[in-house]
Every structure is written in structure tokens, then in C-alpha cells.
Short mmCIF file of C-alpha atoms in Angstrom, two decimals:
data_model
loop_
_atom_site.label_atom_id
_atom_site.label_comp_id
_atom_site.label_asym_id
_atom_site.label_seq_id
_atom_site.Cartn_x
_atom_site.Cartn_y
_atom_site.Cartn_z
CA MET A 30 17.84 -8.19 3.22
CA LEU A 31 14.23 -9.13 3.58
CA SER A 32 11.47 -6.56 4.72
CA LYS A 33 8.29 -7.45 6.63
CA SER A 34 6.46 -6.27 3.50
CA LYS A 35 8.37 -8.61 1.82
CA VAL A 36 7.64 -11.53 4.15
CA ILE A 37 3.81 -10.65 3.80
CA ALA A 38 4.21 -10.63 0.24
CA PHE A 39 5.67 -14.24 0.42
CA ARG A 40 2.98 -15.13 2.76
CA GLN A 41 0.32 -14.31 -0.01
CA CYS A 42 2.54 -15.94 -3.07
CA PRO A 43 6.05 -16.89 -3.21
CA LYS A 44 5.97 -15.66 -6.94
CA ARG A 45 5.22 -12.34 -5.83
CA LEU A 46 8.10 -11.81 -3.34
CA TRP A 47 10.29 -13.42 -6.56
CA LEU A 48 8.82 -11.07 -9.01
CA SER A 49 9.20 -8.02 -6.44
CA ARG A 50 12.78 -8.56 -6.09
CA TYR A 51 14.05 -9.69 -9.77
CA LYS A 52 11.53 -8.05 -11.81
CA PRO A 53 9.80 -5.28 -10.40
CA GLU A 54 9.34 -3.22 -13.77
CA LEU A 55 6.60 -6.02 -14.31
CA ALA A 56 4.40 -4.63 -11.49
CA ASN A 57 1.57 -2.74 -12.12
CA SER A 58 -0.40 -0.59 -9.25
CA SER A 59 -3.52 0.21 -9.92
CA ASP A 60 -5.25 3.65 -9.15
CA ARG A 61 -6.96 1.79 -6.17
CA SER A 62 -3.67 0.82 -4.45
CA VAL A 63 -1.88 4.01 -5.03
CA ALA A 64 -4.97 5.76 -3.31
CA ALA A 65 -4.66 2.90 -0.56
CA PHE A 66 -1.04 4.00 -0.03
CA ALA A 67 -1.76 7.76 0.54
CA VAL A 68 -4.46 6.99 3.15
CA GLY A 69 -2.08 4.85 4.82
CA ASN A 70 0.10 7.69 5.19
CA THR A 71 -2.78 10.29 6.14
CA ILE A 72 -3.49 7.76 8.95
CA GLY A 73 0.44 7.40 10.14
CA SER A 74 0.43 11.40 10.30
CA ILE A 75 -2.85 11.48 12.53
CA ALA A 76 -1.43 8.67 14.63
CA ARG A 77 1.70 10.49 15.51
CA THR A 78 -0.53 13.36 16.90
CA LEU A 79 -2.55 11.04 19.25
CA TYR A 80 0.41 8.93 20.28
CA GLY A 81 2.81 11.84 20.48
CA PRO A 82 5.13 13.41 21.64
CA GLY A 83 7.68 11.16 20.29
CA GLU A 84 10.46 10.90 17.76
CA LEU A 85 10.26 10.35 14.10
CA ILE A 86 12.98 7.74 13.43
CA PHE A 87 12.69 7.05 9.94
CA ASP A 88 11.56 9.48 7.36
CA ASP A 89 10.35 8.25 3.80
CA THR A 90 10.86 11.36 2.31
CA ALA A 91 14.70 11.13 3.17
CA PRO A 92 15.39 7.24 3.54
CA ASP A 93 18.21 6.28 5.43
CA PHE A 94 17.69 2.70 6.67
CA PRO A 95 21.37 2.12 8.37
CA GLY A 96 20.98 5.44 9.91
CA ALA A 97 17.51 4.87 11.19
CA ILE A 98 18.40 1.31 12.71
CA SER A 99 21.50 3.39 14.66
CA ARG A 100 19.11 6.03 16.12
CA THR A 101 16.69 3.01 17.15
CA GLN A 102 19.34 1.30 19.02
CA ALA A 103 20.91 4.48 20.58
CA ILE A 104 17.22 5.62 21.98
CA SER A 105 16.39 1.97 23.13
CA THR A 106 18.84 2.27 25.83
CA SER A 107 16.31 4.92 27.32
CA SER A 108 14.14 3.58 30.23
CA ALA A 109 11.17 5.44 28.49
CA ALA A 110 10.44 6.65 25.42
CA THR A 111 7.97 7.03 22.21
CA LEU A 112 9.30 6.14 18.67
CA PHE A 113 7.41 6.64 15.20
CA GLU A 114 8.85 4.26 12.87
CA ALA A 115 11.55 2.56 14.51
CA ALA A 116 13.73 0.56 12.67
CA TYR A 117 15.05 -2.83 13.60
CA ARG A 118 16.77 -5.85 12.11
CA ALA A 119 17.73 -9.06 12.51
CA ASP A 120 17.95 -12.36 10.77
CA ASP A 121 18.87 -10.36 7.38
CA THR A 122 15.10 -8.81 7.98
CA LEU A 123 14.16 -5.15 8.51
CA VAL A 124 11.07 -4.08 10.00
CA LEU A 125 9.47 -0.72 10.70
CA ALA A 126 7.46 -0.27 13.64
CA ASP A 127 4.72 2.59 13.74
CA VAL A 128 4.71 3.29 17.50
CA VAL A 129 6.95 1.55 20.07
CA ARG A 130 6.62 3.07 23.48
CA LEU A 131 9.80 1.97 25.39
CA SER A 132 9.31 1.38 29.57
CA SER A 133 11.75 -0.28 32.30
CA ALA A 134 8.83 -3.06 31.89
CA GLY A 135 9.55 -3.57 27.85
CA ALA A 136 8.19 -2.33 24.68
CA GLU A 137 4.40 -1.80 23.56
CA VAL A 138 4.04 -1.93 19.94
CA ILE A 139 1.28 -0.59 18.37
CA GLU A 140 0.79 -1.11 14.42
CA VAL A 141 -1.29 1.40 12.65
CA LYS A 142 -4.02 0.44 10.14
CA SER A 143 -6.28 2.37 8.00
CA ALA A 144 -9.01 -0.38 8.02
CA THR A 145 -11.69 -0.45 9.96
CA SER A 146 -11.28 -3.61 11.62
CA VAL A 147 -8.37 -6.19 12.44
CA LYS A 148 -7.55 -8.17 9.07
CA ASP A 149 -6.06 -11.65 9.66
CA TYR A 150 -2.89 -10.65 7.75
CA TYR A 151 -2.29 -8.12 10.33
CA ILE A 152 -1.57 -10.68 12.77
CA GLU A 153 1.15 -12.38 10.71
CA ASP A 154 2.59 -8.88 9.87
CA ALA A 155 2.69 -8.09 13.36
CA ALA A 156 4.31 -11.37 14.29
CA THR A 157 6.84 -10.95 11.83
CA GLN A 158 7.30 -7.63 13.68
CA ALA A 159 7.84 -8.79 17.18
CA HIS A 160 10.05 -11.52 16.11
CA VAL A 161 12.53 -9.00 14.42
CA MET A 162 12.21 -6.52 17.31
CA ARG A 163 12.98 -9.45 19.82
CA ARG A 164 15.99 -11.04 18.04
CA SER A 165 17.31 -7.36 17.93
CA GLY A 166 17.08 -7.50 21.94
CA VAL A 167 13.94 -5.49 22.56
CA PRO A 168 11.61 -7.31 25.05
CA VAL A 169 8.10 -6.71 23.54
CA ARG A 170 5.79 -7.39 25.85
CA SER A 171 2.51 -6.35 24.19
CA VAL A 172 1.49 -5.80 20.56
CA ARG A 173 -2.05 -3.97 19.59
CA ILE A 174 -3.32 -2.87 16.32
CA ALA A 175 -4.72 0.68 16.09
CA HIS A 176 -7.57 0.64 13.25
CA VAL A 177 -9.82 2.91 12.15
CA ASN A 178 -13.09 3.90 14.36
CA SER A 179 -16.11 3.83 11.70
CA GLY A 180 -18.12 5.35 14.57
CA PHE A 181 -16.01 8.40 15.07
CA VAL A 182 -17.92 11.50 13.85
CA TYR A 183 -15.31 14.52 13.40
CA PRO A 184 -16.02 17.12 15.89
CA GLY A 185 -13.77 19.88 13.68
CA GLY A 186 -10.97 21.56 14.66
CA GLU A 187 -8.24 18.99 13.96
CA GLN A 188 -9.64 16.94 16.77
CA TYR A 189 -9.30 13.23 16.26
CA GLU A 190 -8.91 12.04 19.37
CA GLY A 191 -11.39 8.75 19.16
CA LEU A 192 -10.46 8.02 15.40
CA LEU A 193 -8.41 5.04 16.22
CA LYS A 194 -9.60 2.14 17.93
CA GLU A 195 -7.13 -0.25 19.72
CA ALA A 196 -7.10 -4.34 19.51
CA ASP A 197 -4.84 -6.43 21.47
CA ILE A 198 -3.31 -9.24 19.69
CA THR A 199 -0.39 -10.01 21.86
CA HIS A 200 -2.04 -13.73 22.16
CA ASP A 201 -2.28 -13.99 18.35
CA VAL A 202 1.16 -12.96 17.87
CA ALA A 203 2.51 -15.49 20.35
CA GLU A 204 0.71 -18.22 18.68
CA LEU A 205 2.84 -17.29 15.49
CA ALA A 206 6.12 -17.03 17.29
CA ALA A 207 7.46 -20.31 16.25
CA SER A 208 6.15 -19.98 12.33
CA VAL A 209 8.12 -16.62 11.80
CA PRO A 210 11.71 -18.05 11.55
CA GLN A 211 10.11 -20.74 9.29
CA TRP A 212 8.66 -18.09 6.90
CA ILE A 213 11.63 -16.06 6.78
CA ASP A 214 13.91 -19.12 5.77
CA GLU A 215 11.57 -20.05 3.25
CA ALA A 216 11.21 -16.51 1.79
CA LYS A 217 15.05 -16.72 1.52
CA LYS A 218 15.26 -19.83 -0.35
CA VAL A 219 12.59 -18.57 -2.71
CA LEU A 220 14.77 -15.83 -3.59
CA ALA A 221 17.74 -18.01 -4.02
CA GLY A 222 16.15 -19.73 -6.51
CA THR A 223 14.07 -19.24 -10.10
CA GLU A 224 10.95 -18.06 -10.46
CA PRO A 225 8.39 -19.74 -8.69
CA ASP A 226 6.00 -21.90 -10.91
CA ILE A 227 2.74 -20.70 -9.37
CA GLN A 228 -0.72 -20.58 -11.39
CA PRO A 229 -3.13 -17.62 -10.85
CA GLY A 230 -5.38 -18.37 -8.36
CA ARG A 231 -7.25 -16.85 -5.28
CA GLN A 232 -3.88 -15.44 -3.94
CA CYS A 233 -3.77 -12.99 -6.88
CA THR A 234 -6.63 -10.99 -5.45
CA LYS A 235 -6.32 -12.02 -1.58
CA PRO A 236 -5.83 -10.56 1.05
CA PHE A 237 -5.00 -7.69 -1.66
CA ASP A 238 -4.67 -7.25 -5.11
CA CYS A 239 -1.21 -8.17 -6.33
CA PRO A 240 0.56 -5.60 -8.26
CA PHE A 241 1.74 -8.43 -10.85
CA PHE A 242 -1.65 -9.83 -11.58
CA ASP A 243 -1.51 -8.71 -15.07
CA HIS A 244 1.89 -10.41 -15.53
CA CYS A 245 0.29 -13.77 -14.20
CA ASN A 246 -2.84 -13.48 -15.56
CA LYS A 247 -2.13 -12.98 -19.37
CA PRO A 248 -4.99 -13.41 -21.39
CA ASP A 249 -4.64 -16.62 -23.66
CA ALA A 250 -5.98 -16.93 -27.03
CA THR A 251 -9.28 -18.00 -25.81
CA GLU A 252 -12.13 -15.44 -27.22
CA TYR A 253 -14.63 -16.04 -24.84
CA PRO A 254 -13.37 -18.26 -21.90
CA VAL A 255 -15.64 -20.48 -20.14
CA GLU A 256 -15.37 -19.03 -16.93
CA ARG A 257 -16.81 -15.65 -18.06
CA LEU A 258 -20.21 -17.38 -19.53
CA PRO A 259 -22.78 -16.32 -16.91
CA GLY A 260 -24.41 -19.27 -14.95
CA ILE A 261 -21.89 -21.76 -15.72
CA GLY A 262 -20.46 -22.06 -12.19
CA ALA A 263 -16.91 -22.33 -11.18
CA ARG A 264 -17.52 -26.17 -10.79
CA LYS A 265 -18.52 -26.97 -14.12
CA ALA A 266 -16.11 -24.51 -15.88
CA GLN A 267 -13.45 -26.42 -14.31
CA LEU A 268 -14.70 -29.57 -15.69
CA LEU A 269 -14.82 -28.02 -19.01
CA ARG A 270 -11.43 -26.96 -18.88
CA GLU A 271 -9.91 -30.49 -17.66
CA ALA A 272 -11.76 -32.08 -20.58
CA GLY A 273 -9.99 -29.62 -22.64
CA ILE A 274 -12.77 -27.11 -23.74
CA GLN A 275 -11.69 -23.55 -22.97
CA GLU A 276 -13.91 -21.71 -25.47
CA ALA A 277 -17.69 -21.12 -24.43
CA ARG A 278 -18.39 -21.81 -28.21
CA ASP A 279 -17.21 -25.08 -27.89
CA ILE A 280 -19.16 -26.00 -24.86
CA PRO A 281 -21.43 -29.33 -25.44
CA PRO A 282 -25.08 -28.02 -25.75
CA GLU A 283 -26.11 -30.92 -23.34
CA MET A 284 -24.21 -29.17 -20.49
CA ILE A 285 -26.30 -25.63 -21.16
CA ASP A 286 -29.13 -26.56 -18.58
CA SER A 287 -30.79 -23.48 -17.59
CA PRO A 288 -32.38 -20.71 -19.31
CA ASN A 289 -29.90 -18.07 -18.21
CA LEU A 290 -27.08 -20.17 -19.49
CA GLU A 291 -29.05 -20.82 -22.60
CA ARG A 292 -29.27 -17.13 -23.52
CA ALA A 293 -25.72 -16.26 -22.59
CA TYR A 294 -24.64 -19.29 -24.65
CA GLN A 295 -26.47 -18.43 -27.66
CA ALA A 296 -25.03 -14.64 -27.34
CA VAL A 297 -21.72 -15.93 -27.68
CA ILE A 298 -22.33 -18.66 -30.71
CA THR A 299 -24.15 -16.07 -32.55
CA GLY A 300 -22.58 -12.77 -31.69
CA ALA A 301 -25.96 -10.90 -31.32
CA ALA A 302 -27.19 -9.62 -27.89
CA GLN A 303 -30.04 -11.91 -26.44
CA ILE A 304 -32.81 -9.92 -24.53
CA ASN A 305 -35.55 -11.65 -22.39
CA HIS A 306 -38.16 -9.41 -23.05
CA ALA A 307 -40.26 -10.80 -20.26
CA GLU A 308 -38.24 -9.40 -17.69
CA THR A 309 -38.22 -5.80 -19.13
CA GLN A 310 -41.91 -5.24 -18.78
CA VAL A 311 -41.39 -3.10 -15.88
CA LEU A 312 -39.38 -0.95 -17.63
CA ARG A 313 -42.34 -0.25 -20.40
CA ASP A 314 -44.92 0.13 -17.48
CA LEU A 315 -42.77 2.99 -15.93
CA PRO A 316 -44.92 6.42 -15.96
CA TYR A 317 -43.31 9.65 -17.17
CA PRO A 318 -41.34 11.91 -16.41
CA ARG A 319 -38.48 9.37 -15.94
CA PHE A 320 -35.69 10.69 -14.03
CA PHE A 321 -32.28 8.93 -14.19
CA LEU A 322 -29.89 9.86 -11.23
CA ASP A 323 -26.17 9.12 -10.87
CA PHE A 324 -23.93 10.38 -7.87
CA GLU A 325 -20.20 10.89 -7.75
CA THR A 326 -18.78 10.56 -3.90
CA ILE A 327 -15.56 11.27 -2.16
CA SER A 328 -14.57 9.27 1.14
CA PHE A 329 -11.97 9.83 3.74
CA ALA A 330 -10.39 7.67 5.96
CA VAL A 331 -9.60 10.91 8.21
CA PRO A 332 -12.43 13.10 8.00
CA ILE A 333 -12.18 16.45 7.10
CA TRP A 334 -15.59 17.94 7.41
CA GLN A 335 -17.18 18.39 10.80
CA GLY A 336 -20.22 16.13 11.35
CA THR A 337 -18.68 13.30 8.84
CA ARG A 338 -17.58 9.66 9.62
CA PRO A 339 -14.35 7.93 8.58
CA TYR A 340 -14.88 6.67 4.94
CA GLN A 341 -18.45 8.04 4.68
CA ALA A 342 -19.39 8.61 0.86
CA ILE A 343 -19.97 12.49 0.85
CA PRO A 344 -21.83 13.40 -2.72
CA PHE A 345 -20.06 16.10 -4.26
CA GLN A 346 -22.11 15.59 -7.48
CA TRP A 347 -25.20 14.46 -9.20
CA SER A 348 -26.29 14.01 -12.88
CA VAL A 349 -29.94 13.85 -13.63
CA HIS A 350 -31.50 13.28 -17.01
CA VAL A 351 -35.17 13.90 -17.40
CA GLU A 352 -37.06 12.01 -20.00
CA SER A 353 -40.96 13.00 -21.15
CA ALA A 354 -43.59 10.70 -22.63
CA THR A 355 -42.31 12.07 -26.01
CA GLY A 356 -38.94 11.14 -25.67
CA GLN A 357 -37.49 14.68 -24.99
CA LEU A 358 -34.61 14.69 -22.94
CA GLU A 359 -33.17 17.28 -20.42
CA HIS A 360 -29.97 17.03 -18.54
CA HIS A 361 -29.66 19.03 -14.99
CA GLY A 362 -26.54 18.44 -12.90
CA PHE A 363 -24.90 20.00 -9.37
CA LEU A 364 -20.94 19.74 -9.06
CA ASP A 365 -19.51 21.66 -5.84
CA LEU A 366 -15.64 22.30 -5.98
CA THR A 367 -15.44 25.03 -3.53
CA GLY A 368 -14.00 22.49 -0.84
CA GLU A 369 -16.57 23.09 1.96
CA CYS A 370 -18.60 20.04 2.66
CA PRO A 371 -20.80 19.80 -0.41
CA ALA A 372 -23.26 17.18 0.89
CA ARG A 373 -26.08 19.49 2.15
CA ALA A 374 -26.09 21.74 -0.78
CA CYS A 375 -25.87 18.45 -3.00
CA MET A 376 -29.10 17.13 -1.27
CA ILE A 377 -31.19 20.10 -1.19
CA ALA A 378 -30.53 21.04 -5.05
CA LEU A 379 -31.48 17.16 -5.44
CA ILE A 380 -34.62 17.31 -4.04
CA GLU A 381 -35.83 20.48 -5.95
CA GLN A 382 -34.61 19.06 -8.82
CA LEU A 383 -36.84 15.75 -8.04
CA SER A 384 -39.97 17.54 -6.95
CA ALA A 385 -42.05 16.47 -9.69
CA PRO A 386 -43.42 12.88 -9.39
CA GLY A 387 -42.22 10.21 -11.71
CA PRO A 388 -39.87 7.07 -11.15
CA VAL A 389 -35.92 7.62 -10.31
CA LEU A 390 -33.84 5.17 -12.47
CA VAL A 391 -30.69 4.38 -10.91
CA TYR A 392 -27.87 1.50 -11.85
CA THR A 393 -27.02 -0.67 -8.94
CA GLY A 394 -27.93 0.02 -5.27
CA TYR A 395 -25.31 2.66 -4.64
CA GLU A 396 -27.71 5.84 -4.76
CA LYS A 397 -30.02 4.46 -2.37
CA ASN A 398 -27.02 3.76 0.21
CA VAL A 399 -26.00 7.37 -0.51
CA LEU A 400 -29.52 8.83 -0.07
CA THR A 401 -29.96 6.86 3.13
CA GLN A 402 -26.56 7.77 4.50
CA MET A 403 -27.75 11.55 3.76
CA SER A 404 -31.01 11.22 5.41
CA HIS A 405 -29.02 10.06 8.72
CA LEU A 406 -26.92 13.14 8.39
CA PHE A 407 -29.49 15.59 7.88
CA PRO A 408 -32.52 14.52 9.93
CA ASP A 409 -34.45 17.62 8.64
CA LEU A 410 -34.06 16.56 5.04
CA SER A 411 -34.69 12.79 6.00
CA ASP A 412 -38.47 12.48 4.88
CA ARG A 413 -37.79 14.16 1.43
CA LEU A 414 -34.66 12.03 0.64
CA MET A 415 -36.47 8.69 1.60
CA ALA A 416 -39.35 10.02 -0.37
CA ILE A 417 -36.92 9.98 -3.60
CA VAL A 418 -35.56 6.40 -2.26
CA ALA A 419 -38.91 5.07 -2.25
CA ARG A 420 -39.45 6.02 -6.23
CA LEU A 421 -35.86 4.54 -7.04
CA VAL A 422 -35.95 1.93 -10.03
CA ASP A 423 -32.82 0.06 -10.13
CA LEU A 424 -32.13 -0.98 -13.79
CA HIS A 425 -28.83 -3.28 -12.94
CA PRO A 426 -31.12 -6.17 -11.83
CA ILE A 427 -33.25 -5.89 -14.66
CA ALA A 428 -30.34 -5.91 -17.40
CA LYS A 429 -28.81 -8.97 -15.56
CA ALA A 430 -31.75 -10.94 -16.00
CA ALA A 431 -32.85 -9.52 -19.37
CA TYR A 432 -29.66 -8.63 -21.24
CA TYR A 433 -26.43 -10.35 -22.43
CA HIS A 434 -23.98 -9.50 -25.16
CA ARG A 435 -20.93 -11.64 -25.54
CA ASP A 436 -18.45 -8.80 -25.35
CA MET A 437 -19.50 -8.04 -21.75
CA GLN A 438 -17.36 -11.10 -20.80
CA GLY A 439 -19.60 -11.85 -17.93
CA SER A 440 -19.71 -8.20 -16.33
CA TRP A 441 -22.80 -6.11 -15.99
CA SER A 442 -20.80 -2.83 -15.13
CA ILE A 443 -22.50 -0.11 -17.07
CA LYS A 444 -19.09 0.27 -18.73
CA ALA A 445 -19.18 -3.19 -19.89
CA VAL A 446 -22.70 -3.04 -21.24
CA LEU A 447 -22.53 0.29 -22.80
CA PRO A 448 -20.03 -0.75 -25.73
CA THR A 449 -22.36 -3.45 -26.58
CA ILE A 450 -25.10 -1.16 -27.64
CA GLU A 451 -24.54 0.38 -31.39
CA GLY A 452 -24.48 4.25 -31.49
CA ALA A 453 -24.06 4.42 -27.72
CA PRO A 454 -21.58 7.30 -26.39
CA ARG A 455 -18.33 5.86 -25.25
CA TYR A 456 -16.63 6.63 -21.83
CA GLU A 457 -13.15 6.68 -23.82
CA SER A 458 -14.06 9.68 -25.81
CA LEU A 459 -13.99 11.99 -22.40
CA GLU A 460 -11.07 14.00 -21.80
CA GLU A 461 -9.86 12.77 -18.52
CA VAL A 462 -12.27 11.53 -16.32
CA HIS A 463 -13.18 7.81 -17.26
CA ASN A 464 -14.21 5.89 -13.92
CA GLY A 465 -15.13 6.77 -10.54
CA LEU A 466 -11.77 6.76 -9.15
CA GLN A 467 -10.44 9.08 -11.60
CA ALA A 468 -13.65 11.25 -10.52
CA GLN A 469 -12.43 11.34 -7.31
CA SER A 470 -9.09 12.08 -7.92
CA ALA A 471 -10.26 15.15 -10.16
CA TYR A 472 -12.13 16.24 -7.25
CA LEU A 473 -9.45 16.20 -4.73
CA GLU A 474 -7.30 18.10 -7.31
CA ALA A 475 -9.85 20.69 -7.96
CA ILE A 476 -10.38 21.58 -4.12
CA HIS A 477 -6.74 21.97 -3.48
CA PRO A 478 -5.87 25.35 -2.46
CA GLN A 479 -3.02 25.48 -4.99
CA THR A 480 -5.05 24.48 -7.79
CA SER A 481 -5.64 27.41 -10.54
CA ALA A 482 -8.89 28.76 -11.49
CA ASN A 483 -8.57 27.88 -14.86
CA ARG A 484 -7.42 24.48 -13.80
CA ARG A 485 -10.73 23.90 -11.81
CA ASN A 486 -12.66 25.08 -14.48
CA ALA A 487 -11.22 22.26 -16.48
CA ILE A 488 -12.04 19.86 -14.00
CA HIS A 489 -15.32 21.06 -13.59
CA ALA A 490 -15.85 20.81 -17.26
CA ASN A 491 -14.60 16.86 -17.34
CA LEU A 492 -16.43 16.09 -14.01
CA THR A 493 -19.80 17.57 -15.47
CA GLU A 494 -19.16 15.24 -19.03
CA TYR A 495 -18.57 12.41 -17.13
CA CYS A 496 -21.43 12.31 -14.85
CA ARG A 497 -23.58 13.10 -17.55
CA LEU A 498 -22.80 10.23 -19.51
CA ASP A 499 -23.41 7.99 -16.56
CA THR A 500 -27.21 8.77 -16.83
CA LEU A 501 -27.00 9.12 -20.51
CA ALA A 502 -25.97 5.52 -20.62
CA MET A 503 -28.80 4.38 -18.16
CA ILE A 504 -31.16 5.75 -21.16
CA VAL A 505 -29.62 4.41 -23.98
CA LEU A 506 -29.45 0.90 -21.97
CA ALA A 507 -33.26 1.15 -20.99
CA GLU A 508 -34.23 2.10 -24.41
CA ARG A 509 -32.27 -0.94 -25.95
CA LEU A 510 -33.92 -3.39 -23.13
CA VAL A 511 -37.39 -2.42 -24.36
CA SER A 512 -36.49 -2.19 -28.10
#
């Protein structure tokens, strides 16, 4: 038996379909994919309130596919009904429809998605669903995608009317109608055969991350692959591979044709970090005191705080290290685990902390984006927040232009750079929170009503230490760049 998700898996990569059937233990779901699944469930629950009243046919807390198919068939004889998670089976393929509105004119099918726009693969997903429904005897007359409306502002009080925006894809689905039976037949052939021999490529991450990525992208014996050498370019890397050159250390010197590539090449050859000091003069010229800033934020597909939008990054924590001209460091932080919207208190505390003049150093443009969004959310704080934006100095482009160590493997993430600096603190030494996604998960646990005071205190300590390390890491990097 195929499912709609299996057909879509086949469309992404036949090998993914085969592995999901015969070697599911090789799948590795990332924190991001698990979070995306939870978001989908939340959106689905809201959709049932918006499109209701109706009858929930399939309940994934007590899965019963045969029973769901029977109930769907029984209700589908009614002239009018609204079904949620209705189950249909045809051509040895099972589909669950998010919302089905039945009437004497036929069925209106609405697929609910957590994205803020219609993705191309949604059309294939919906076409597969419409095909199975029609083959099971349901006259589908329209198909729509209900996706998150990014312009929705939550008024509070569990009022989510307007959260979803519909897009009519009936015509797009009709154009794929003749292709779906072929997809199903080809998917069945894949499952009837041996594991497909498909090399890793774009399909590993498009349209979404494959859970078998690690299995198919096993590292080879190459310590420093040519593809990860900054400045090499995809075409040149391909030519090198075709010539049998896999190691960056084996690249012919005549192919090193730019200063940036030369610096990265020397880093690989010598094993020592390469620094372009001409690019770091801007750091030497910065006045004191210097402020190093990092935010931790949370976003919800379904907003929970009045006045906020879907997926809006709401800061709940910041860390600021202050460096004096003598090299003395002071650390300050803010963290709100009350469960109330932390954004305003977070911004007011930050404005106070940065009241003294001086450059504010960040890593990437994320802090600028958050501050700008908060200036829109709180117009009375806008001038002061935008004044902070005007003081920002982004370390990321400076590091990218000036610094490379071969162990960074082509990445300038702060977590890739920091281990290359001798004596620098390590994220691995932290108790529980080691990255941004884990920080978000910890925050959600902390604000949950059933979380104990002791556990909340432990989370507070873990989050504080994690965010503190983020700004300390910037200081260590800045010092290395000018050393």
C-alpha cells in the first residue's frame, strides 16, 4: 500500500521511497523536521476550528485506517458534510484529506499547509490526493491550498479568523491528472525492486531535507574535500573530481587563481589559520566600550501573543558582553521565562543596557532584523531601537574576508570558527543547550504550565550560559582577527 506521502517521497527521490519501506531505521529526523511536524499538527488543529463544524475521521492518536476508510465512505453518501482527515483508497494508494466539503455539486478539497505560500510540491501532493479520491468515486470539483497568512496579526482571545489564506489550484491539479497514475506505477516498481543506485545531489535537500541524508552522504576518506574549499566554485570542483582530484591539498597550484582561494588553499596546505590583516583594520579602529550582542528568539506559526504575526521572531533573551579599553569584560543578560510575551521587556532592558555610546558587535544580520521588526512592533521604542541598529558592526563579513582555517570545512558559522581558535570556549561543554533550536525547545519547555520550578530554574541557567557563550565567542574571534 502506498500513501500520498510515499508518492511525494518517490517524486523527490526513488531511493528515499525504497529506504523508507525497507530500511526505515536508517532515517535520521533532524530537530528542524521534528519541529516542522509539530507545527503542522498545530495548524491542522486551528484549521478544524476555522472550517468546522465537521467530523474528524482519522485520529492519529488512535490510528485505524480501515475504520477511517469505512466511515468516510458511509458519510460520503450524504448530500452535505464537512470531513476532517477523511480517508480514501484506490489504486493501492491511501490518502488523507485535511478538509473535505461534500455537497450535491461535488467535493471541495482543502489542503492545509504551514508555509506562508504555495510550494510547487503542494500541487503534486494535491494532484495525487484528487486522483485517489476520484478513483474511489468522489467527484472532486475544486482543490485549494490553505496556507498561513503572513500578514495576520493575532488579536488575542483565541480568535484566528484570517490566519489562513486560500489559493485555488484546481487548474494546476487538472494539468497533472494524467501524470499521477504513472507516478504511482513507477513508485510500485521501485518498491518491487532492489535499492536504487542514485548518487547524492540536489534532491537530498529539495524540496525538503531527506531523512536518509546521512546514509546517502557518508563521508569518504577525503579529509578536506575540494568542494569545501572556499572560492573553488561548483564547476571547478566538478572538473577536479573528474580528473581524480578529491583532496583540496592535491589541487594543482596553477588552478589557484584568486587571493581568497589562495588564502584558503594555504590554510589547507599548512594547517595554520590564514588571516588577511588588511580586512581587520576596521576592528582595530573601533572605539571603546564595545558591546557584543546576541539574541535568542522564538516564533510560532500560530501566534500565541496578542499583536504578533505568524513566524515573527520574538526575542526572549539577550546576552551582552561589554569590553573596556583595558580589556576588562562585563557580562549582562536578559531572559524572560514567564510565558508572557517577552518582546517589550526584552527591548526596554536592552535599550537601558546599551545607553552608553559605543559600537555594538553582532555575528550575521539576525540581530539587525530582530531590532528592526521590534521597532515596527513598538513604535514608541522605534527611534531608540533604530539608533542601536545604526551602531551595529557585523563580524561575520569581516571574518569571511579575513580568516580561514581548514577545520572550518568551508563554513563561517560561529560554531565552525570557534573550535579553530586555541583556548576558545567550546559549545560541547554546555549542559543541555548547544544550538538555537535547542534554545527554542528549552524555552518552550520552561514556559509550559506543567514545568516545575526546579526544572525551570535549571533551564534558566542553561539558556543563560548558552547565550553568554555566543557573545563570548565573538570576543574571542575579534581578538584572534586582530592578533
